[in-house]
PDB file of C-alpha atoms in Angstrom:
ATOM      1  CA  MET A   1     105.809  11.062  30.734  1.00 63.00           C
ATOM      2  CA  ILE A   2     106.019  14.053  33.065  1.00 74.00           C
ATOM      3  CA  LYS A   3     106.420  17.271  31.105  1.00 79.00           C
ATOM      4  CA  MET A   4     108.748  19.952  32.415  1.00 79.00           C
ATOM      5  CA  PRO A   5     106.755  23.106  33.244  1.00 83.00           C
ATOM      6  CA  SER A   6     107.575  26.278  31.368  1.00 84.00           C
ATOM      7  CA  SER A   7     109.686  29.064  32.852  1.00 81.00           C
ATOM      8  CA  PHE A   8     106.612  31.238  33.377  1.00 84.00           C
ATOM      9  CA  THR A   9     104.837  28.439  35.224  1.00 88.00           C
ATOM     10  CA  ILE A  10     107.811  28.011  37.549  1.00 89.00           C
ATOM     11  CA  ILE A  11     108.094  31.752  38.169  1.00 86.00           C
ATOM     12  CA  PHE A  12     104.358  32.102  38.812  1.00 88.00           C
ATOM     13  CA  SER A  13     104.460  29.158  41.233  1.00 91.00           C
ATOM     14  CA  LEU A  14     107.341  30.770  43.108  1.00 91.00           C
ATOM     15  CA  ILE A  15     105.419  34.050  43.331  1.00 89.00           C
ATOM     16  CA  VAL A  16     102.429  32.248  44.827  1.00 90.00           C
ATOM     17  CA  PHE A  17     104.684  30.366  47.251  1.00 92.00           C
ATOM     18  CA  VAL A  18     106.503  33.518  48.375  1.00 89.00           C
ATOM     19  CA  THR A  19     103.194  35.360  48.783  1.00 87.00           C
ATOM     20  CA  ILE A  20     102.002  32.600  51.111  1.00 88.00           C
ATOM     21  CA  LEU A  21     105.252  32.905  53.076  1.00 88.00           C
ATOM     22  CA  THR A  22     104.482  36.566  53.794  1.00 85.00           C
ATOM     23  CA  TYR A  23     101.748  35.311  56.119  1.00 84.00           C
ATOM     24  CA  VAL A  24     104.247  33.094  57.946  1.00 86.00           C
ATOM     25  CA  ILE A  25     107.553  34.978  58.043  1.00 88.00           C
ATOM     26  CA  PRO A  26     107.618  38.186  60.131  1.00 87.00           C
ATOM     27  CA  ALA A  27     107.819  41.378  58.076  1.00 86.00           C
ATOM     28  CA  GLY A  28     110.987  43.454  58.258  1.00 88.00           C
ATOM     29  CA  LYS A  29     113.157  45.937  56.424  1.00 87.00           C
ATOM     30  CA  PHE A  30     116.664  47.406  56.190  1.00 87.00           C
ATOM     31  CA  ASP A  31     117.587  51.061  56.352  1.00 87.00           C
ATOM     32  CA  LYS A  32     118.899  52.481  53.086  1.00 83.00           C
ATOM     33  CA  GLU A  33     121.296  55.237  52.175  1.00 83.00           C
ATOM     34  CA  PHE A  34     122.656  56.833  49.026  1.00 79.00           C
ATOM     35  CA  LYS A  35     126.225  55.950  48.074  1.00 75.00           C
ATOM     36  CA  GLN A  36     128.489  57.774  45.646  1.00 70.00           C
ATOM     37  CA  MET A  37     129.532  55.472  42.799  1.00 64.00           C
ATOM     38  CA  GLY A  38     132.844  55.566  40.961  1.00 60.00           C
ATOM     39  CA  ASP A  39     131.202  57.084  37.885  1.00 60.00           C
ATOM     40  CA  GLY A  40     129.843  59.993  39.916  1.00 66.00           C
ATOM     41  CA  SER A  41     126.281  58.711  40.149  1.00 67.00           C
ATOM     42  CA  LYS A  42     124.455  57.953  43.380  1.00 72.00           C
ATOM     43  CA  ARG A  43     122.732  54.700  44.249  1.00 72.00           C
ATOM     44  CA  GLU A  44     120.498  53.717  47.108  1.00 74.00           C
ATOM     45  CA  ILE A  45     122.027  50.785  48.964  1.00 77.00           C
ATOM     46  CA  ILE A  46     121.091  48.672  51.967  1.00 80.00           C
ATOM     47  CA  VAL A  47     122.840  49.444  55.253  1.00 82.00           C
ATOM     48  CA  ALA A  48     124.181  46.263  56.817  1.00 82.00           C
ATOM     49  CA  GLY A  49     123.071  45.459  60.359  1.00 85.00           C
ATOM     50  CA  THR A  50     119.976  47.669  60.281  1.00 88.00           C
ATOM     51  CA  TYR A  51     117.320  44.985  59.823  1.00 88.00           C
ATOM     52  CA  GLN A  52     114.246  45.561  61.948  1.00 89.00           C
ATOM     53  CA  TYR A  53     110.782  44.043  62.241  1.00 89.00           C
ATOM     54  CA  VAL A  54     107.798  46.072  61.049  1.00 88.00           C
ATOM     55  CA  ASP A  55     104.040  45.661  61.091  1.00 84.00           C
ATOM     56  CA  ARG A  56     102.544  43.878  58.127  1.00 77.00           C
ATOM     57  CA  GLY A  57      99.708  46.326  57.875  1.00 72.00           C
ATOM     58  CA  PRO A  58      96.092  45.531  57.025  1.00 70.00           C
ATOM     59  CA  ARG A  59      95.514  43.281  54.028  1.00 72.00           C
ATOM     60  CA  GLY A  60      92.149  42.474  52.564  1.00 69.00           C
ATOM     61  CA  PHE A  61      91.006  39.436  50.641  1.00 70.00           C
ATOM     62  CA  LEU A  62      91.977  40.845  47.232  1.00 80.00           C
ATOM     63  CA  HIS A  63      95.405  42.093  48.302  1.00 79.00           C
ATOM     64  CA  PRO A  64      97.337  38.811  47.890  1.00 80.00           C
ATOM     65  CA  ILE A  65      95.545  38.094  44.609  1.00 84.00           C
ATOM     66  CA  MET A  66      96.460  41.489  43.155  1.00 85.00           C
ATOM     67  CA  THR A  67      99.999  41.098  44.484  1.00 83.00           C
ATOM     68  CA  ILE A  68     100.400  37.819  42.633  1.00 84.00           C
ATOM     69  CA  LEU A  69      98.899  39.153  39.400  1.00 85.00           C
ATOM     70  CA  THR A  70     100.989  42.331  39.334  1.00 86.00           C
ATOM     71  CA  ALA A  71     104.259  40.922  40.726  1.00 84.00           C
ATOM     72  CA  MET A  72     105.813  40.161  37.326  1.00 81.00           C
ATOM     73  CA  SER A  73     105.054  43.547  35.795  1.00 84.00           C
ATOM     74  CA  LYS A  74     106.269  45.423  38.878  1.00 84.00           C
ATOM     75  CA  GLY A  75     109.394  43.291  39.042  1.00 80.00           C
ATOM     76  CA  MET A  76     110.189  44.009  35.401  1.00 81.00           C
ATOM     77  CA  GLU A  77     109.605  47.707  36.003  1.00 81.00           C
ATOM     78  CA  HIS A  78     112.068  47.821  38.897  1.00 76.00           C
ATOM     79  CA  ALA A  79     114.643  45.620  37.146  1.00 73.00           C
ATOM     80  CA  VAL A  80     114.424  47.104  33.660  1.00 78.00           C
ATOM     81  CA  GLU A  81     118.140  48.004  33.656  1.00 72.00           C
ATOM     82  CA  VAL A  82     119.114  44.436  34.495  1.00 70.00           C
ATOM     83  CA  ILE A  83     116.734  42.983  31.909  1.00 77.00           C
ATOM     84  CA  VAL A  84     118.010  45.209  29.102  1.00 78.00           C
ATOM     85  CA  PHE A  85     121.608  44.535  30.131  1.00 71.00           C
ATOM     86  CA  VAL A  86     121.098  40.760  30.022  1.00 72.00           C
ATOM     87  CA  LEU A  87     119.270  40.955  26.693  1.00 78.00           C
ATOM     88  CA  ILE A  88     122.063  42.975  25.081  1.00 79.00           C
ATOM     89  CA  VAL A  89     124.932  40.922  26.489  1.00 71.00           C
ATOM     90  CA  GLY A  90     123.120  37.639  25.933  1.00 71.00           C
ATOM     91  CA  GLY A  91     122.309  38.607  22.361  1.00 78.00           C
ATOM     92  CA  ALA A  92     125.904  39.577  21.653  1.00 77.00           C
ATOM     93  CA  TYR A  93     127.162  36.334  23.171  1.00 70.00           C
ATOM     94  CA  GLY A  94     124.621  34.366  21.147  1.00 76.00           C
ATOM     95  CA  ILE A  95     125.841  36.001  17.937  1.00 81.00           C
ATOM     96  CA  ILE A  96     129.450  35.140  18.795  1.00 75.00           C
ATOM     97  CA  MET A  97     128.478  31.517  19.442  1.00 72.00           C
ATOM     98  CA  LYS A  98     126.569  31.392  16.140  1.00 80.00           C
ATOM     99  CA  THR A  99     129.680  32.453  14.227  1.00 82.00           C
ATOM    100  CA  GLY A 100     131.427  29.312  15.478  1.00 77.00           C
ATOM    101  CA  ALA A 101     134.517  31.340  16.388  1.00 79.00           C
ATOM    102  CA  ILE A 102     134.867  29.892  19.898  1.00 70.00           C
ATOM    103  CA  ASP A 103     134.310  26.320  18.713  1.00 70.00           C
ATOM    104  CA  ALA A 104     136.718  26.679  15.798  1.00 77.00           C
ATOM    105  CA  GLY A 105     139.363  28.316  17.986  1.00 74.00           C
ATOM    106  CA  ILE A 106     139.338  25.513  20.550  1.00 69.00           C
ATOM    107  CA  TYR A 107     139.314  22.824  17.856  1.00 73.00           C
ATOM    108  CA  PHE A 108     142.272  24.558  16.213  1.00 77.00           C
ATOM    109  CA  LEU A 109     144.160  24.577  19.504  1.00 71.00           C
ATOM    110  CA  ILE A 110     143.425  20.888  20.087  1.00 68.00           C
ATOM    111  CA  LYS A 111     144.669  20.057  16.598  1.00 72.00           C
ATOM    112  CA  LYS A 112     147.902  21.976  17.122  1.00 73.00           C
ATOM    113  CA  LEU A 113     148.626  20.664  20.618  1.00 67.00           C
ATOM    114  CA  GLY A 114     147.089  17.211  20.312  1.00 59.00           C
ATOM    115  CA  HIS A 115     150.346  15.397  21.097  1.00 65.00           C
ATOM    116  CA  LYS A 116     151.631  17.887  23.687  1.00 72.00           C
ATOM    117  CA  ASP A 117     149.367  16.662  26.444  1.00 72.00           C
ATOM    118  CA  LYS A 118     151.320  18.205  29.325  1.00 79.00           C
ATOM    119  CA  LEU A 119     150.740  21.625  27.794  1.00 85.00           C
ATOM    120  CA  LEU A 120     147.291  20.849  26.417  1.00 85.00           C
ATOM    121  CA  ILE A 121     145.585  20.152  29.747  1.00 89.00           C
ATOM    122  CA  PRO A 122     146.470  23.391  31.615  1.00 92.00           C
ATOM    123  CA  LEU A 123     146.062  25.558  28.521  1.00 90.00           C
ATOM    124  CA  LEU A 124     142.600  24.255  27.686  1.00 88.00           C
ATOM    125  CA  MET A 125     141.487  24.489  31.302  1.00 92.00           C
ATOM    126  CA  PHE A 126     142.622  28.105  31.379  1.00 93.00           C
ATOM    127  CA  ILE A 127     140.728  28.880  28.163  1.00 89.00           C
ATOM    128  CA  PHE A 128     137.524  27.286  29.443  1.00 91.00           C
ATOM    129  CA  SER A 129     137.947  29.150  32.732  1.00 93.00           C
ATOM    130  CA  ILE A 130     138.048  32.444  30.842  1.00 92.00           C
ATOM    131  CA  GLY A 131     134.753  31.533  29.219  1.00 88.00           C
ATOM    132  CA  GLY A 132     133.352  30.776  32.655  1.00 90.00           C
ATOM    133  CA  THR A 133     134.531  33.913  34.404  1.00 91.00           C
ATOM    134  CA  VAL A 134     133.589  36.262  31.551  1.00 88.00           C
ATOM    135  CA  THR A 135     130.306  34.802  30.288  1.00 82.00           C
ATOM    136  CA  GLY A 136     129.372  32.057  32.745  1.00 84.00           C
ATOM    137  CA  MET A 137     129.997  29.382  30.110  1.00 82.00           C
ATOM    138  CA  SER A 138     128.304  26.156  31.152  1.00 77.00           C
ATOM    139  CA  GLU A 139     125.946  24.315  28.807  1.00 73.00           C
ATOM    140  CA  GLU A 140     127.810  25.905  25.887  1.00 74.00           C
ATOM    141  CA  THR A 141     130.683  23.513  26.642  1.00 82.00           C
ATOM    142  CA  LEU A 142     128.646  20.366  25.915  1.00 78.00           C
ATOM    143  CA  PRO A 143     129.789  19.972  22.265  1.00 75.00           C
ATOM    144  CA  PHE A 144     133.431  19.993  23.357  1.00 79.00           C
ATOM    145  CA  TYR A 145     133.052  16.805  25.385  1.00 83.00           C
ATOM    146  CA  PHE A 146     132.636  14.862  22.136  1.00 75.00           C
ATOM    147  CA  VAL A 147     136.037  16.122  21.013  1.00 75.00           C
ATOM    148  CA  MET A 148     137.897  16.296  24.300  1.00 80.00           C
ATOM    149  CA  ILE A 149     137.178  12.860  25.771  1.00 83.00           C
ATOM    150  CA  PRO A 150     138.212  10.808  22.690  1.00 79.00           C
ATOM    151  CA  LEU A 151     141.377  12.891  22.382  1.00 78.00           C
ATOM    152  CA  ILE A 152     142.295  12.517  26.053  1.00 84.00           C
ATOM    153  CA  VAL A 153     141.545   8.774  26.088  1.00 83.00           C
ATOM    154  CA  THR A 154     143.729   8.339  23.003  1.00 78.00           C
ATOM    155  CA  LEU A 155     146.581  10.137  24.773  1.00 80.00           C
ATOM    156  CA  GLY A 156     146.521   7.509  27.522  1.00 83.00           C
ATOM    157  CA  TYR A 157     144.348   9.172  30.140  1.00 89.00           C
ATOM    158  CA  ASP A 158     140.852   8.269  31.246  1.00 89.00           C
ATOM    159  CA  SER A 159     137.540   9.883  30.371  1.00 89.00           C
ATOM    160  CA  LEU A 160     137.436  11.722  33.706  1.00 92.00           C
ATOM    161  CA  VAL A 161     140.441  13.815  32.702  1.00 92.00           C
ATOM    162  CA  GLY A 162     138.703  14.873  29.503  1.00 90.00           C
ATOM    163  CA  ALA A 163     135.532  15.754  31.374  1.00 92.00           C
ATOM    164  CA  ALA A 164     137.455  17.553  34.134  1.00 93.00           C
ATOM    165  CA  ILE A 165     139.313  19.780  31.681  1.00 93.00           C
ATOM    166  CA  ILE A 166     135.996  21.229  30.559  1.00 91.00           C
ATOM    167  CA  ALA A 167     133.838  20.945  33.677  1.00 93.00           C
ATOM    168  CA  LEU A 168     136.420  22.148  36.196  1.00 93.00           C
ATOM    169  CA  GLY A 169     137.900  24.704  33.823  1.00 93.00           C
ATOM    170  CA  ALA A 170     134.588  26.401  33.095  1.00 92.00           C
ATOM    171  CA  GLY A 171     133.288  25.680  36.597  1.00 92.00           C
ATOM    172  CA  VAL A 172     135.991  27.470  38.579  1.00 93.00           C
ATOM    173  CA  GLY A 173     135.836  30.354  36.128  1.00 92.00           C
ATOM    174  CA  THR A 174     132.104  30.701  36.681  1.00 91.00           C
ATOM    175  CA  MET A 175     132.618  30.375  40.426  1.00 91.00           C
ATOM    176  CA  ALA A 176     134.827  33.469  40.467  1.00 89.00           C
ATOM    177  CA  SER A 177     132.721  35.326  37.837  1.00 89.00           C
ATOM    178  CA  THR A 178     134.987  38.355  37.666  1.00 90.00           C
ATOM    179  CA  VAL A 179     132.873  40.177  35.068  1.00 87.00           C
ATOM    180  CA  ASN A 180     130.183  37.593  34.332  1.00 86.00           C
ATOM    181  CA  PRO A 181     127.111  39.698  33.439  1.00 80.00           C
ATOM    182  CA  PHE A 182     124.709  36.837  34.129  1.00 79.00           C
ATOM    183  CA  ALA A 183     125.878  36.392  37.727  1.00 84.00           C
ATOM    184  CA  THR A 184     128.001  39.223  39.094  1.00 85.00           C
ATOM    185  CA  GLY A 185     126.393  41.809  36.827  1.00 80.00           C
ATOM    186  CA  ILE A 186     122.845  40.949  37.871  1.00 78.00           C
ATOM    187  CA  ALA A 187     123.786  40.581  41.539  1.00 81.00           C
ATOM    188  CA  SER A 188     125.538  43.959  41.530  1.00 79.00           C
ATOM    189  CA  ALA A 189     122.524  45.640  39.976  1.00 73.00           C
ATOM    190  CA  ILE A 190     120.143  44.069  42.490  1.00 70.00           C
ATOM    191  CA  ALA A 191     122.397  45.077  45.386  1.00 72.00           C
ATOM    192  CA  SER A 192     122.722  48.573  43.890  1.00 68.00           C
ATOM    193  CA  ILE A 193     126.510  48.437  43.880  1.00 74.00           C
ATOM    194  CA  SER A 194     129.059  48.876  41.141  1.00 74.00           C
ATOM    195  CA  LEU A 195     130.359  45.889  39.189  1.00 77.00           C
ATOM    196  CA  GLN A 196     133.852  47.034  40.166  1.00 80.00           C
ATOM    197  CA  ASP A 197     133.152  46.460  43.863  1.00 82.00           C
ATOM    198  CA  GLY A 198     135.076  43.367  44.924  1.00 85.00           C
ATOM    199  CA  PHE A 199     136.643  43.030  41.477  1.00 88.00           C
ATOM    200  CA  TYR A 200     140.198  42.575  42.731  1.00 91.00           C
ATOM    201  CA  PHE A 201     139.072  39.963  45.231  1.00 92.00           C
ATOM    202  CA  ARG A 202     137.326  38.061  42.429  1.00 92.00           C
ATOM    203  CA  ILE A 203     140.451  38.297  40.271  1.00 93.00           C
ATOM    204  CA  VAL A 204     142.566  36.767  43.045  1.00 94.00           C
ATOM    205  CA  LEU A 205     139.897  34.128  43.669  1.00 94.00           C
ATOM    206  CA  TYR A 206     139.809  33.348  39.950  1.00 94.00           C
ATOM    207  CA  PHE A 207     143.546  32.798  39.518  1.00 95.00           C
ATOM    208  CA  VAL A 208     143.898  30.827  42.749  1.00 95.00           C
ATOM    209  CA  SER A 209     140.912  28.622  41.889  1.00 95.00           C
ATOM    210  CA  VAL A 210     142.106  27.998  38.338  1.00 95.00           C
ATOM    211  CA  LEU A 211     145.615  27.186  39.548  1.00 96.00           C
ATOM    212  CA  VAL A 212     144.324  24.715  42.136  1.00 96.00           C
ATOM    213  CA  ALA A 213     142.023  23.083  39.573  1.00 95.00           C
ATOM    214  CA  ILE A 214     144.807  22.762  36.988  1.00 95.00           C
ATOM    215  CA  ILE A 215     147.225  21.272  39.519  1.00 95.00           C
ATOM    216  CA  TYR A 216     144.564  18.841  40.714  1.00 95.00           C
ATOM    217  CA  VAL A 217     143.754  17.601  37.205  1.00 94.00           C
ATOM    218  CA  CYS A 218     147.403  17.471  36.124  1.00 94.00           C
ATOM    219  CA  VAL A 219     148.425  15.475  39.209  1.00 94.00           C
ATOM    220  CA  TYR A 220     145.596  13.006  38.656  1.00 94.00           C
ATOM    221  CA  ALA A 221     146.361  12.792  34.930  1.00 92.00           C
ATOM    222  CA  SER A 222     150.065  12.203  35.579  1.00 92.00           C
ATOM    223  CA  LYS A 223     149.259   9.503  38.123  1.00 92.00           C
ATOM    224  CA  ILE A 224     147.059   7.471  35.804  1.00 91.00           C
ATOM    225  CA  LYS A 225     149.404   8.036  32.868  1.00 88.00           C
ATOM    226  CA  LYS A 226     152.089   6.187  34.834  1.00 90.00           C
ATOM    227  CA  ASP A 227     149.732   3.616  36.313  1.00 91.00           C
ATOM    228  CA  PRO A 228     146.331   3.285  34.567  1.00 88.00           C
ATOM    229  CA  SER A 229     145.083   1.029  37.355  1.00 90.00           C
ATOM    230  CA  LYS A 230     144.855   4.090  39.622  1.00 90.00           C
ATOM    231  CA  SER A 231     142.130   5.559  37.447  1.00 89.00           C
ATOM    232  CA  LEU A 232     138.791   6.005  39.195  1.00 90.00           C
ATOM    233  CA  VAL A 233     137.130   4.436  36.153  1.00 87.00           C
ATOM    234  CA  TYR A 234     139.772   1.792  35.477  1.00 85.00           C
ATOM    235  CA  SER A 235     137.166  -0.956  35.401  1.00 87.00           C
ATOM    236  CA  GLN A 236     135.622   0.781  32.381  1.00 85.00           C
ATOM    237  CA  LYS A 237     138.886   1.514  30.591  1.00 82.00           C
ATOM    238  CA  ASP A 238     138.405  -0.943  27.721  1.00 82.00           C
ATOM    239  CA  GLU A 239     134.767   0.003  27.356  1.00 83.00           C
ATOM    240  CA  HIS A 240     135.594   3.708  27.148  1.00 78.00           C
ATOM    241  CA  TYR A 241     138.404   3.141  24.665  1.00 75.00           C
ATOM    242  CA  GLN A 242     136.124   1.046  22.507  1.00 79.00           C
ATOM    243  CA  TYR A 243     133.345   3.622  22.649  1.00 74.00           C
ATOM    244  CA  PHE A 244     135.274   6.887  22.393  1.00 68.00           C
ATOM    245  CA  VAL A 245     138.158   5.864  20.134  1.00 64.00           C
ATOM    246  CA  LYS A 246     137.678   2.686  18.133  1.00 62.00           C
ATOM    247  CA  LYS A 247     133.992   3.243  17.516  1.00 57.00           C
ATOM    248  CA  ASP A 248     134.706   6.168  15.216  1.00 50.00           C
ATOM    249  CA  GLY A 249     138.189   5.115  14.185  1.00 49.00           C
ATOM    250  CA  LEU A 250     139.726   8.108  15.897  1.00 47.00           C
ATOM    251  CA  SER A 251     143.375   8.791  16.483  1.00 46.00           C
ATOM    252  CA  THR A 252     144.958  11.695  18.283  1.00 45.00           C
ATOM    253  CA  GLY A 253     143.677  14.940  16.859  1.00 46.00           C
ATOM    254  CA  ASP A 254     141.496  13.352  14.158  1.00 48.00           C
ATOM    255  CA  ASN A 255     138.325  14.658  15.718  1.00 48.00           C
ATOM    256  CA  ALA A 256     139.721  18.152  15.759  1.00 47.00           C
ATOM    257  CA  GLN A 257     141.152  17.714  12.267  1.00 46.00           C
ATOM    258  CA  ASN A 258     137.660  17.281  10.875  1.00 49.00           C
ATOM    259  CA  ALA A 259     136.194  20.101  12.920  1.00 51.00           C
ATOM    260  CA  LEU A 260     135.524  23.685  11.929  1.00 61.00           C
ATOM    261  CA  GLU A 261     138.225  25.509  10.034  1.00 76.00           C
ATOM    262  CA  PHE A 262     139.643  28.402  12.037  1.00 76.00           C
ATOM    263  CA  THR A 263     139.257  31.206   9.515  1.00 82.00           C
ATOM    264  CA  PHE A 264     140.383  34.823   9.550  1.00 81.00           C
ATOM    265  CA  ALA A 265     136.788  35.847  10.262  1.00 83.00           C
ATOM    266  CA  HIS A 266     136.794  33.657  13.386  1.00 81.00           C
ATOM    267  CA  LYS A 267     140.030  35.259  14.553  1.00 79.00           C
ATOM    268  CA  LEU A 268     138.553  38.710  13.961  1.00 83.00           C
ATOM    269  CA  VAL A 269     135.427  37.873  15.973  1.00 78.00           C
ATOM    270  CA  LEU A 270     137.484  36.670  18.949  1.00 71.00           C
ATOM    271  CA  LEU A 271     139.777  39.682  18.705  1.00 74.00           C
ATOM    272  CA  LEU A 272     136.887  42.138  18.774  1.00 66.00           C
TER     273      LEU A 272
END
């Protein structure tokens, strides 16, 4: 069995590959200037349209070797603000996930709205989109598929609707990434611009994308609710019902009923 290389192995391999490319791709640079930020500080930014070719300069035999060996440490030195920012935000997000507040809150919502499917689909997609646009929620949504798909299949839809609620909801939110520290935050720091730059555009993009995604899923869900034969996985309908519903003896909302209790502490965590 082929073993997946570690993160450090992948990064080191990329450093070696990029170092080799420096002997192939012509050297160049952009002009830079200092820009006044909204908080009063100044940052050095790249000036668009100023790219120009430059001489590589003499490089001895040991130069590429030393470049490879010191690339990680120099990169961490130059990106220390980004690294600390990600560690703090990631740690805080990890603590929130460990409390189970997000899981319990969504399970609670499913339990309350289990039979109101026309309201359930857009509301859950909107909630998952918030997770995507704020924290880049992706693999964190995996546990919800085990709750969402049986519930949606029981309500008369197909498994694609259940998967789309989570995947498209979180996906379009992450695509806009209004304040996502793991995407927009890092990119802004690398580009030496403020996180607020382009914020209103991302907000508009977020709401438009979420609206389009919700309409798309709701139209598809409504279509197969009226005529199940129009489902893209109609040939697997009985198999999915047997697997997701009858296998565990589930009925609408039962999966959520047995899930985490939404306590006052969970509410407090989400509020803060």
